[in-house]
mmCIF file of C-alpha atoms in Angstrom:
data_model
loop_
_atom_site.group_PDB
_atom_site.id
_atom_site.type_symbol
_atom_site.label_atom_id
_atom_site.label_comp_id
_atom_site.label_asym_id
_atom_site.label_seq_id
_atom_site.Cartn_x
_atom_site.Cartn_y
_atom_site.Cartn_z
ATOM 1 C CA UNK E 50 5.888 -8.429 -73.557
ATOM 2 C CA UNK E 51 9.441 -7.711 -73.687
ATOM 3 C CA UNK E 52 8.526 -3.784 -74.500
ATOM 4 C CA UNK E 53 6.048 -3.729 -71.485
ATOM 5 C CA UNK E 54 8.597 -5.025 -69.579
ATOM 6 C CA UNK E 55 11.344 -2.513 -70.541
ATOM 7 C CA UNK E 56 8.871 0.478 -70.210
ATOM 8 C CA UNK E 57 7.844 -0.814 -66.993
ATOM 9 C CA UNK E 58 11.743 -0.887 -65.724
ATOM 10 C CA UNK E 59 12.019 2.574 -67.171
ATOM 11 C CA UNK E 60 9.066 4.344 -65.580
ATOM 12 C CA UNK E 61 10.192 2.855 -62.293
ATOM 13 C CA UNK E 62 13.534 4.206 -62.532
ATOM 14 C CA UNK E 63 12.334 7.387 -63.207
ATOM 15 C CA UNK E 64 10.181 7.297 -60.141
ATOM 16 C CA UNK E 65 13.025 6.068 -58.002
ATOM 17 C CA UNK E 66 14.823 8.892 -59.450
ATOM 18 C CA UNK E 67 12.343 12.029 -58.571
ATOM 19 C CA UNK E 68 12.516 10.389 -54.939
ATOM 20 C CA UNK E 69 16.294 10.333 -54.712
ATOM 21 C CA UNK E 70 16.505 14.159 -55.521
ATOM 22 C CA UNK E 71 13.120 15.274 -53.878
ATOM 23 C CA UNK E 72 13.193 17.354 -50.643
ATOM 24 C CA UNK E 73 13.249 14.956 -47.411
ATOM 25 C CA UNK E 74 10.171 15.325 -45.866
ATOM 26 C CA UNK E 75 9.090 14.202 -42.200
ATOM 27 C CA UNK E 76 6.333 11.661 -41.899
ATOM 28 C CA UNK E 77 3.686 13.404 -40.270
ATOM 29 C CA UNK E 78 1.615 11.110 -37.585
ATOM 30 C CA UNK E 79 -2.048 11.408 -37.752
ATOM 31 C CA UNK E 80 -3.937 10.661 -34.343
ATOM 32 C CA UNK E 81 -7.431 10.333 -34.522
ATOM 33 C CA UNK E 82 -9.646 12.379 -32.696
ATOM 34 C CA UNK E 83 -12.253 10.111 -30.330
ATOM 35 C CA UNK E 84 -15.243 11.054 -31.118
ATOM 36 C CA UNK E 85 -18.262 11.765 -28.870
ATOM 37 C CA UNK E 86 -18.973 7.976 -27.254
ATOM 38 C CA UNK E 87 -16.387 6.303 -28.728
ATOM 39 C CA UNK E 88 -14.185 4.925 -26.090
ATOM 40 C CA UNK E 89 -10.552 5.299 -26.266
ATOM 41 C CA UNK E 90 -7.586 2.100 -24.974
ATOM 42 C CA UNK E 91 -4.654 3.444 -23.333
ATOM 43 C CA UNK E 92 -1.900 1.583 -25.083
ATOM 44 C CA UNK E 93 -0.385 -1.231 -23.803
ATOM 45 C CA UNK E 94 1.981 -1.288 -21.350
ATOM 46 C CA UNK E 95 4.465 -4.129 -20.347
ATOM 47 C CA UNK E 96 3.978 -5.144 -17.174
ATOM 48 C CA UNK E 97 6.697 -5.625 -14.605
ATOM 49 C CA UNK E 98 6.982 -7.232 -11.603
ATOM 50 C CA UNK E 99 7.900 -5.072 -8.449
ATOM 51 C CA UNK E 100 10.423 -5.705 -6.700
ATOM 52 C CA UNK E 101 10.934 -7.152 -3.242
ATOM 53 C CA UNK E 102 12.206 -3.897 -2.137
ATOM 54 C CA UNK E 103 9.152 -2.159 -3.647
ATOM 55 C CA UNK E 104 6.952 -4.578 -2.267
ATOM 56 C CA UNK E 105 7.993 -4.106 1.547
ATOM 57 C CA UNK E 106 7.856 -0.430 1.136
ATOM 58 C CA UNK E 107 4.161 -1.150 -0.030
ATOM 59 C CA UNK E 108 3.480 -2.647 2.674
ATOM 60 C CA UNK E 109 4.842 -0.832 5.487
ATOM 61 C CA UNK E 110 3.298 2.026 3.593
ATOM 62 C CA UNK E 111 -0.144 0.106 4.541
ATOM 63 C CA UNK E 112 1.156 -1.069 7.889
ATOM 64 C CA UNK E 113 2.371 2.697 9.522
ATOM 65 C CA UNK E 114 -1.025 4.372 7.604
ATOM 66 C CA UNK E 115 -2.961 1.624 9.888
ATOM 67 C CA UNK E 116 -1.019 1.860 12.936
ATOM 68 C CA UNK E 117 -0.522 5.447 13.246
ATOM 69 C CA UNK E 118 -4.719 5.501 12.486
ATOM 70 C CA UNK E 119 -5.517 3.243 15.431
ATOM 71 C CA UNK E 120 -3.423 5.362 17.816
ATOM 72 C CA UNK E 121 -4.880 8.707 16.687
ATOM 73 C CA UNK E 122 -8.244 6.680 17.367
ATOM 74 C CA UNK E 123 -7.475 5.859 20.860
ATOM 75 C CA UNK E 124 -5.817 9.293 21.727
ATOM 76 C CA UNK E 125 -9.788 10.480 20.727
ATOM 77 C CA UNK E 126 -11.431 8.269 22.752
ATOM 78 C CA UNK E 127 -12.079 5.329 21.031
ATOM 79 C CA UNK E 128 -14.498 4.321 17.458
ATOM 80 C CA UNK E 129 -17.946 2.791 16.983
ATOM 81 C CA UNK E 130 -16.604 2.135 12.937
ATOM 82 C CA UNK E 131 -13.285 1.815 11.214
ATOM 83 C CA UNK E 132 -12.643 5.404 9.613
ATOM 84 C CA UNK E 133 -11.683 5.091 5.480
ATOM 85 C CA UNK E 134 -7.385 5.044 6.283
ATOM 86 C CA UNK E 135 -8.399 2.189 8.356
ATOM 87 C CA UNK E 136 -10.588 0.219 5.837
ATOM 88 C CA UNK E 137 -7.732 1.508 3.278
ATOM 89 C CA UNK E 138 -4.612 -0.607 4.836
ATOM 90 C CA UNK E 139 -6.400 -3.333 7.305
ATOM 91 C CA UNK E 140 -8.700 -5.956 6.546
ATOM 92 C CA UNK E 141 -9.907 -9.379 8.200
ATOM 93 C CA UNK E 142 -9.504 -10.774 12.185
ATOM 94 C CA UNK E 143 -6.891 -7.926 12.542
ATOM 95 C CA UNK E 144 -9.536 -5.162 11.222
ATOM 96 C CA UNK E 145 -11.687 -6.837 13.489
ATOM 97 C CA UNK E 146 -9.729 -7.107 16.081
ATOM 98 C CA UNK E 147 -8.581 -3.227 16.640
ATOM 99 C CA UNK E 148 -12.294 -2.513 15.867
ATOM 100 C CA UNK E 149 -12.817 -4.284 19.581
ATOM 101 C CA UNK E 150 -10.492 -2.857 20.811
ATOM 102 C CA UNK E 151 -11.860 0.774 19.745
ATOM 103 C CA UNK E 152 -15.509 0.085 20.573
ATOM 104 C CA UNK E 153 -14.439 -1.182 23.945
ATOM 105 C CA UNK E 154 -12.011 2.308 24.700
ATOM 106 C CA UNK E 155 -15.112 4.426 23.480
ATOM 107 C CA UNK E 156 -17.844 2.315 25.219
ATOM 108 C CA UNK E 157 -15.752 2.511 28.783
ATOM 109 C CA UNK E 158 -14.834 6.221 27.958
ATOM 110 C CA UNK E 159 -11.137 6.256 28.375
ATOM 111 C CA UNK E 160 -8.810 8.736 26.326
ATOM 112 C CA UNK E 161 -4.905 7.877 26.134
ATOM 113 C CA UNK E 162 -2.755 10.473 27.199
ATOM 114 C CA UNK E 163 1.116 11.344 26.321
ATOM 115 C CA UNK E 164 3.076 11.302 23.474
ATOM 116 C CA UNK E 165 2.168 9.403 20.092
ATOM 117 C CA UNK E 166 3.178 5.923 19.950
ATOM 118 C CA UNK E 167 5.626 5.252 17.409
ATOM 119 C CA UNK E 168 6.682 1.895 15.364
ATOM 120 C CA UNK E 169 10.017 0.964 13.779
ATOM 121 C CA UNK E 170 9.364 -1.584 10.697
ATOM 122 C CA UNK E 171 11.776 -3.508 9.233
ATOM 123 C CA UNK E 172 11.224 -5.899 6.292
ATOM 124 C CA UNK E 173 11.417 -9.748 7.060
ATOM 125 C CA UNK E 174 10.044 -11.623 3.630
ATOM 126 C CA UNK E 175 8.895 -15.361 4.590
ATOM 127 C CA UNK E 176 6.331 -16.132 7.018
ATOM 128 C CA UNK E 177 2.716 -15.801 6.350
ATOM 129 C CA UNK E 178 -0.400 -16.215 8.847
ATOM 130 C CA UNK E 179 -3.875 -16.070 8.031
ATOM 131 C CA UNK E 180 -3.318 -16.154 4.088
ATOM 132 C CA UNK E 181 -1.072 -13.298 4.304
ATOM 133 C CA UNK E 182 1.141 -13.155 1.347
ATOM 134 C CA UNK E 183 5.126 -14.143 2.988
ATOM 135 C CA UNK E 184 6.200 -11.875 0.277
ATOM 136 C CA UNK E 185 4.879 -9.201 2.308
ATOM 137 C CA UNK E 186 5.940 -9.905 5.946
ATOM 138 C CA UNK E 187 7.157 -7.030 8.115
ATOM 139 C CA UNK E 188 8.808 -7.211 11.961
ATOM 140 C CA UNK E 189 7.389 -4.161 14.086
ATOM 141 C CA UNK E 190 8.539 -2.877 17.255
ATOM 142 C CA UNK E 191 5.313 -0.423 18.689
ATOM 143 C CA UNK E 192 6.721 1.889 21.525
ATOM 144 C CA UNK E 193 3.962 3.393 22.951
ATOM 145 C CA UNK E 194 5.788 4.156 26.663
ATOM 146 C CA UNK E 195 5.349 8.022 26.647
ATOM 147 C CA UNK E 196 1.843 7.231 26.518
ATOM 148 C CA UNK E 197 -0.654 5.836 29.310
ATOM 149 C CA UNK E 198 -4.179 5.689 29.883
ATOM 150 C CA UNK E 199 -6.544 5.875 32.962
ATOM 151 C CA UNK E 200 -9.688 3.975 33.686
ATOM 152 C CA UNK E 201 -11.905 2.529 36.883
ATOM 153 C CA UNK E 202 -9.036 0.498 37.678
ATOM 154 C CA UNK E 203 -6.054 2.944 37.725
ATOM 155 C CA UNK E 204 -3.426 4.536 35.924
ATOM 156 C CA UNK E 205 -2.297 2.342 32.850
ATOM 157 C CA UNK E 206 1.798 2.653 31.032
ATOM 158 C CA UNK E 207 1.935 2.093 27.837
ATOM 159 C CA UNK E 208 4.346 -0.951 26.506
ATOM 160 C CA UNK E 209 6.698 -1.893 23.851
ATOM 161 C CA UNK E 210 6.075 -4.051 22.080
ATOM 162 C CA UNK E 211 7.706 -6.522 18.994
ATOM 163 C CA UNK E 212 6.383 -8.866 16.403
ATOM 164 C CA UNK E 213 5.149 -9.649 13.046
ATOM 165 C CA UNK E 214 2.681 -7.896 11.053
ATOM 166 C CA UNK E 215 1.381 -9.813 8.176
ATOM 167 C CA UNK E 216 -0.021 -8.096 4.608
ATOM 168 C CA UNK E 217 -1.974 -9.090 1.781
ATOM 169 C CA UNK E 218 -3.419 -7.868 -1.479
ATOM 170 C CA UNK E 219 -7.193 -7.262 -0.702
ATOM 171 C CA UNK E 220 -8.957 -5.467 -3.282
ATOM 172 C CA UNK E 221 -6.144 -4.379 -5.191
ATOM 173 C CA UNK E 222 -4.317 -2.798 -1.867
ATOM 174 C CA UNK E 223 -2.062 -3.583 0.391
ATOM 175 C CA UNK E 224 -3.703 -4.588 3.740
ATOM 176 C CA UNK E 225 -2.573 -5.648 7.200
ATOM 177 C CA UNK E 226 -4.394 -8.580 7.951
ATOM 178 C CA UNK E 227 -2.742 -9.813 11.241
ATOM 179 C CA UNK E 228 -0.099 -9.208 13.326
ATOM 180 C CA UNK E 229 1.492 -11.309 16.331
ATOM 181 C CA UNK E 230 3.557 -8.957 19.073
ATOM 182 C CA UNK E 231 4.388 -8.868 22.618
ATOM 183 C CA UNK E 232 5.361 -6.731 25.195
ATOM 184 C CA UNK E 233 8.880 -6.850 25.593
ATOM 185 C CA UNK E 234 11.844 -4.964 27.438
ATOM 186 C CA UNK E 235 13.654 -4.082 24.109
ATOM 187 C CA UNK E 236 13.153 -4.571 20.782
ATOM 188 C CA UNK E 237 15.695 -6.723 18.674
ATOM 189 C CA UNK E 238 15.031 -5.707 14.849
#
């Protein structure tokens, strides 16, 4: 046993030996080739939660998509159905309730005139309506007073206006699902 033993210790250092003084060599990586039908698992990725600053941009990124929609919308006249960037970033009553509005411009056959209105949207985290997420919360001052529309009863200005719009996660996207403004003489965000 001892002899095994010995010869054993021997033949390993001779192994460990030829490795010392062989060439260094790179490991080569083999990746397998998918074949036909065989389905293929991206590899895992750690996850990370966005930030609150990333998470507001996402959102007004829904919220000025929407609004700048519905006012391209009404400078045309008005919409039977919501076109895809509106079904994209607004869901729910508030979907529902620019829809209304839309029919109702088309059906009566009025076209706003001017200038596009624009919106200035500031973050403001904390309050939630509807089963918004408060995460998600933006304040919103719409200034659509280079614009104005005419119908059987007159000449109409348009307003400013300031509020909240609220967003959720519907569907995997970020959607404005209500908002609360009013006309006002200046905005305060």
């Amino acid at each position: 046993m001892k002899k095994l033993a010995a010869g054993l210790v021997a033949v390993l250092a001779l192994a460990m030996s030829a490795c010392v003084d062989a060439p260094q060599r790179p490991i080569e990586t083999v990746t397998p080739v998918p074949l036909p039908g065989d389905t293929v698992e991206p590899p895992a990725t750690a996850s990370r939660t966005p930030s609150q600053e990333e998470l507001s941009a996402q959102a007004e990124q829904a919220y000025r998509a929407f609004f700048n929609e519905w006012k391209r919308l009404e400078f045309l006249g008005g919409a039977d159905e919501p076109t895809p960037t509106l079904l994209e970033n607004g869901a729910g009553k508030y979907l529902e309730g620019v829809m209304l509005f839309l029919r109702d411009q088309k059906s009566t056959g009025y076209v706003v005139q001017g200038e596009m209105p624009t919106a200035t949207v500031v973050p403001r985290p904390g309050e939630a309506e509807l089963g918004s997420d408060p995460r998600l919360t933006l304040a919103v001052c719409e200034d659509s007073r280079s614009s104005w529309h005419t119908d059987s009863r007159g000449r109409h200005e348009g307003t400013l206006s300031q509020g909240l719009a609220y967003v959720n996660i519907v569907d995997g996207r970020m959607k404005v699902v209500w908002a609360n403004t009013e006309v006002v003489q200046a905005c305060a965000l």
